[in-house]
Short mmCIF file of C-alpha atoms in Angstrom, two decimals:
data_model
loop_
_atom_site.label_atom_id
_atom_site.label_comp_id
_atom_site.label_asym_id
_atom_site.label_seq_id
_atom_site.Cartn_x
_atom_site.Cartn_y
_atom_site.Cartn_z
CA UNK A 5 66.44 97.80 82.45
CA UNK A 6 65.78 99.81 85.58
CA UNK A 7 65.84 103.57 85.18
CA UNK A 8 67.73 105.58 87.75
CA UNK A 9 67.15 109.07 89.11
CA UNK A 10 69.89 111.10 90.77
CA UNK A 11 70.29 114.75 91.75
CA UNK A 12 71.86 116.73 88.95
CA UNK A 13 74.40 118.41 91.21
CA UNK A 14 75.61 118.66 94.78
CA UNK A 15 78.00 120.97 96.60
CA UNK A 16 80.17 120.11 99.56
CA UNK A 17 83.21 121.30 101.46
CA UNK A 18 86.46 119.53 102.12
CA UNK A 19 86.34 117.13 105.04
CA UNK A 20 82.58 116.64 104.93
CA UNK A 21 80.77 113.39 104.32
CA UNK A 22 78.79 113.36 101.09
CA UNK A 23 75.78 111.15 100.47
CA UNK A 24 74.39 110.81 96.97
CA UNK A 25 71.09 108.99 96.67
CA UNK A 26 69.87 107.19 93.58
CA UNK A 27 66.30 106.04 93.02
CA UNK A 28 65.60 102.88 91.03
CA UNK A 29 62.00 101.92 91.65
CA UNK A 30 61.89 99.28 88.93
CA UNK A 31 64.96 97.36 89.99
CA UNK A 32 64.77 93.70 89.07
CA UNK A 33 65.69 90.72 91.20
CA UNK A 34 68.94 90.05 89.35
CA UNK A 35 70.04 93.68 89.16
CA UNK A 36 73.17 94.91 90.85
CA UNK A 37 73.75 98.53 91.81
CA UNK A 38 77.02 100.06 90.70
CA UNK A 39 78.54 103.49 91.05
CA UNK A 40 81.12 105.05 88.76
CA UNK A 41 83.13 108.24 89.06
CA UNK A 42 84.09 110.34 86.04
CA UNK A 43 86.55 113.20 85.86
CA UNK A 44 86.41 115.63 82.92
CA UNK A 45 87.78 114.19 79.69
CA UNK A 46 88.32 110.77 81.23
CA UNK A 47 86.42 107.52 81.16
CA UNK A 48 84.31 106.51 84.15
CA UNK A 49 86.00 104.61 86.93
CA UNK A 50 84.34 101.93 89.04
CA UNK A 51 83.81 102.92 92.66
CA UNK A 52 81.62 100.34 94.33
CA UNK A 53 78.98 97.73 93.66
CA UNK A 54 76.37 96.06 95.80
CA UNK A 55 73.23 93.98 95.79
CA UNK A 56 71.72 94.59 99.21
CA UNK A 57 72.43 95.99 102.68
CA UNK A 58 75.80 97.69 103.01
CA UNK A 59 79.03 97.44 101.11
CA UNK A 60 82.22 99.24 102.07
CA UNK A 61 85.57 99.53 100.39
CA UNK A 62 88.56 101.79 100.76
CA UNK A 63 86.96 104.76 99.02
CA UNK A 64 83.21 104.61 99.68
CA UNK A 65 80.24 102.91 101.25
CA UNK A 66 77.05 101.87 99.55
CA UNK A 67 73.82 101.63 101.51
CA UNK A 68 70.92 99.69 100.03
CA UNK A 69 67.61 99.41 101.91
CA UNK A 70 65.67 96.17 102.06
CA UNK A 71 63.33 97.09 99.20
CA UNK A 72 66.34 97.99 97.00
CA UNK A 73 64.38 100.80 95.35
CA UNK A 74 67.12 103.26 96.18
CA UNK A 75 70.76 103.33 97.13
CA UNK A 76 73.08 105.85 98.71
CA UNK A 77 76.72 106.35 97.89
CA UNK A 78 78.60 107.71 100.87
CA UNK A 79 81.96 109.42 100.46
CA UNK A 80 83.66 110.06 103.80
CA UNK A 81 85.64 113.24 104.28
CA UNK A 82 85.70 114.43 100.68
CA UNK A 83 88.61 116.36 99.25
CA UNK A 84 88.91 118.68 96.28
CA UNK A 85 89.99 115.74 94.15
CA UNK A 86 86.60 114.11 94.66
CA UNK A 87 85.03 116.76 92.44
CA UNK A 88 83.59 114.68 89.62
CA UNK A 89 80.41 113.28 88.14
CA UNK A 90 79.04 110.22 89.90
CA UNK A 91 76.87 107.73 88.03
CA UNK A 92 74.49 105.21 89.52
CA UNK A 93 73.84 102.17 87.34
CA UNK A 94 71.37 99.40 87.86
CA UNK A 95 71.49 96.37 85.68
CA UNK A 96 72.19 92.77 85.11
CA UNK A 97 74.42 91.81 82.24
CA UNK A 98 73.21 88.38 81.39
CA UNK A 99 75.25 86.28 79.06
CA UNK A 100 73.14 83.99 77.00
CA UNK A 101 75.76 81.76 75.54
CA UNK A 102 75.67 82.00 71.79
CA UNK A 103 73.40 85.01 71.94
CA UNK A 104 73.39 88.60 73.00
CA UNK A 105 73.67 90.29 76.34
CA UNK A 106 72.11 93.14 78.18
CA UNK A 107 73.54 96.58 78.36
CA UNK A 108 74.34 99.37 80.73
CA UNK A 109 72.75 102.76 80.68
CA UNK A 110 74.55 105.69 82.21
CA UNK A 111 72.27 108.59 83.09
CA UNK A 112 73.45 112.15 83.44
CA UNK A 113 74.91 111.45 86.86
CA UNK A 114 75.43 113.78 89.80
CA UNK A 115 77.99 116.50 89.48
CA UNK A 116 79.70 116.83 92.85
CA UNK A 117 81.62 120.04 93.51
CA UNK A 118 83.89 120.05 96.55
CA UNK A 119 84.96 123.47 97.75
CA UNK A 120 87.87 124.38 100.03
CA UNK B 13 97.75 93.58 83.87
CA UNK B 14 95.11 94.66 81.44
CA UNK B 15 95.22 97.94 79.57
CA UNK B 16 92.93 99.58 77.06
CA UNK B 17 94.08 102.00 74.41
CA UNK B 18 92.19 104.42 72.26
CA UNK B 19 93.37 106.68 69.50
CA UNK B 20 93.43 109.35 68.47
CA UNK B 21 92.96 111.32 71.68
CA UNK B 22 91.43 114.27 69.86
CA UNK B 23 90.09 114.69 66.36
CA UNK B 24 88.62 117.55 64.40
CA UNK B 25 86.83 116.53 61.23
CA UNK B 26 84.67 118.35 58.66
CA UNK B 27 81.07 117.37 58.10
CA UNK B 28 80.79 114.63 55.51
CA UNK B 29 84.26 113.21 56.12
CA UNK B 30 84.84 109.58 57.17
CA UNK B 31 85.75 108.47 60.67
CA UNK B 32 87.75 105.65 62.14
CA UNK B 33 88.40 105.33 65.87
CA UNK B 34 90.35 102.40 67.20
CA UNK B 35 90.32 100.65 70.54
CA UNK B 36 92.59 97.82 71.61
CA UNK B 37 92.77 95.83 74.81
CA UNK B 38 95.86 94.10 76.14
CA UNK B 39 96.31 91.49 78.80
CA UNK B 40 93.00 89.69 78.45
CA UNK B 41 91.27 87.32 76.09
CA UNK B 42 87.76 87.30 74.69
CA UNK B 43 86.63 90.48 76.40
CA UNK B 44 83.25 92.06 75.85
CA UNK B 45 83.84 95.40 74.18
CA UNK B 46 81.72 98.53 74.16
CA UNK B 47 81.57 101.90 72.43
CA UNK B 48 79.95 104.80 74.26
CA UNK B 49 79.40 108.41 73.28
CA UNK B 50 79.08 111.29 75.67
CA UNK B 51 77.74 114.52 74.22
CA UNK B 52 78.59 117.76 76.00
CA UNK B 53 76.85 117.89 79.37
CA UNK B 54 75.17 114.54 78.84
CA UNK B 55 75.49 111.05 80.20
CA UNK B 56 77.10 108.18 78.38
CA UNK B 57 75.12 106.56 75.63
CA UNK B 58 75.90 102.98 74.69
CA UNK B 59 76.40 102.75 70.93
CA UNK B 60 77.68 99.24 70.26
CA UNK B 61 78.78 96.18 72.13
CA UNK B 62 80.53 93.03 71.02
CA UNK B 63 80.82 89.62 72.63
CA UNK B 64 83.28 88.27 70.08
CA UNK B 65 84.98 88.66 66.73
CA UNK B 66 82.54 89.93 64.09
CA UNK B 67 79.71 89.87 66.65
CA UNK B 68 78.38 93.40 66.96
CA UNK B 69 75.13 94.63 68.45
CA UNK B 70 73.88 98.14 67.89
CA UNK B 71 71.95 99.87 70.61
CA UNK B 72 70.72 102.92 68.76
CA UNK B 73 70.13 103.70 65.10
CA UNK B 74 72.73 106.17 63.94
CA UNK B 75 75.28 107.29 61.46
CA UNK B 76 77.98 105.06 62.91
CA UNK B 77 79.09 101.46 62.56
CA UNK B 78 81.41 99.20 64.50
CA UNK B 79 83.62 96.28 63.64
CA UNK B 80 85.70 93.79 65.56
CA UNK B 81 88.20 92.22 63.19
CA UNK B 82 90.32 90.76 65.98
CA UNK B 83 89.58 89.56 69.50
CA UNK B 84 91.01 92.62 71.20
CA UNK B 85 90.35 95.28 68.57
CA UNK B 86 87.19 97.33 68.28
CA UNK B 87 86.73 99.97 65.59
CA UNK B 88 84.13 102.71 65.35
CA UNK B 89 83.52 104.11 61.88
CA UNK B 90 81.42 106.45 59.86
CA UNK B 91 81.27 107.06 56.12
CA UNK B 92 80.02 110.62 56.46
CA UNK B 93 80.18 112.52 59.72
CA UNK B 94 77.34 114.74 60.91
CA UNK B 95 77.57 117.71 63.24
CA UNK B 96 75.64 115.67 65.80
CA UNK B 97 78.42 113.08 65.86
CA UNK B 98 80.58 115.43 67.93
CA UNK B 99 81.28 114.13 71.39
CA UNK B 100 83.55 112.16 73.65
CA UNK B 101 83.85 108.54 72.54
CA UNK B 102 84.76 105.93 75.06
CA UNK B 103 85.69 102.31 74.58
CA UNK B 104 85.27 99.88 77.46
CA UNK B 105 85.82 96.21 78.16
CA UNK B 106 84.66 93.64 80.64
CA UNK B 107 84.95 89.96 81.26
CA UNK B 108 81.83 88.04 82.17
CA UNK B 109 82.62 85.05 84.31
CA UNK B 110 79.33 83.25 84.40
CA UNK B 111 75.90 82.80 82.85
CA UNK B 112 74.47 85.63 84.91
CA UNK B 113 76.82 88.10 86.40
CA UNK B 114 77.65 91.74 86.47
CA UNK B 115 81.22 92.79 86.19
CA UNK B 116 83.07 96.05 86.31
CA UNK B 117 83.62 97.88 83.05
CA UNK B 118 87.05 99.32 82.37
CA UNK B 119 87.13 102.41 80.22
CA UNK B 120 89.75 103.73 77.86
CA UNK B 121 91.04 107.31 77.86
CA UNK B 122 88.52 108.41 75.24
CA UNK B 123 88.58 110.32 71.95
CA UNK B 124 87.29 113.87 71.77
CA UNK B 125 85.69 114.30 68.33
CA UNK B 126 84.67 117.69 67.01
CA UNK B 127 82.79 117.81 63.74
CA UNK B 128 82.81 121.25 62.08
#
């Protein structure tokens, strides 16, 4: 399972674009890259997932270079409510019918603090 | 729609006492279920996962055990709690729709356990 490295914390101001980069040098061919957001005392919430190039949804964009050894979560025009911990996960849950499956490992994440 | 429930929301237990945390999922069948623990200031650690009734896999050796007596019920237990068992316990579910796929995990509201 690929290990990920993220900055421990980041600060930003309301209205700015925030980019959080995650390194995953040992990413495997079948691995997807997924980002979760977690508010204090709540479970993580899925933000975005991608395999290569760029993925965009209503809340974020995910940029993945050709070598896939890193990825960048981009949050446009952050607000105070975006203050949270952001986790980058790399993995492939493979179902082997009748057997076991892989697992997900959440690192410590990046604590984003948005200031007014 | 699918929902996931956990209870209790908070729990304070003395060292050496037993533990039982319950997680139930509604609105889906044959989900994969997970138990995670998040110690203060740490990332999430996968404790157990289950691909079906009475099918439990343990990720780390520990003082805890898990059971899945029904398809949508996942229970985390301990016979004797340790101080180090304190943390935020999260249950999650996912549905895998193919032999090799990665799907979003949906987390419950969590249980805050304090062992004194």
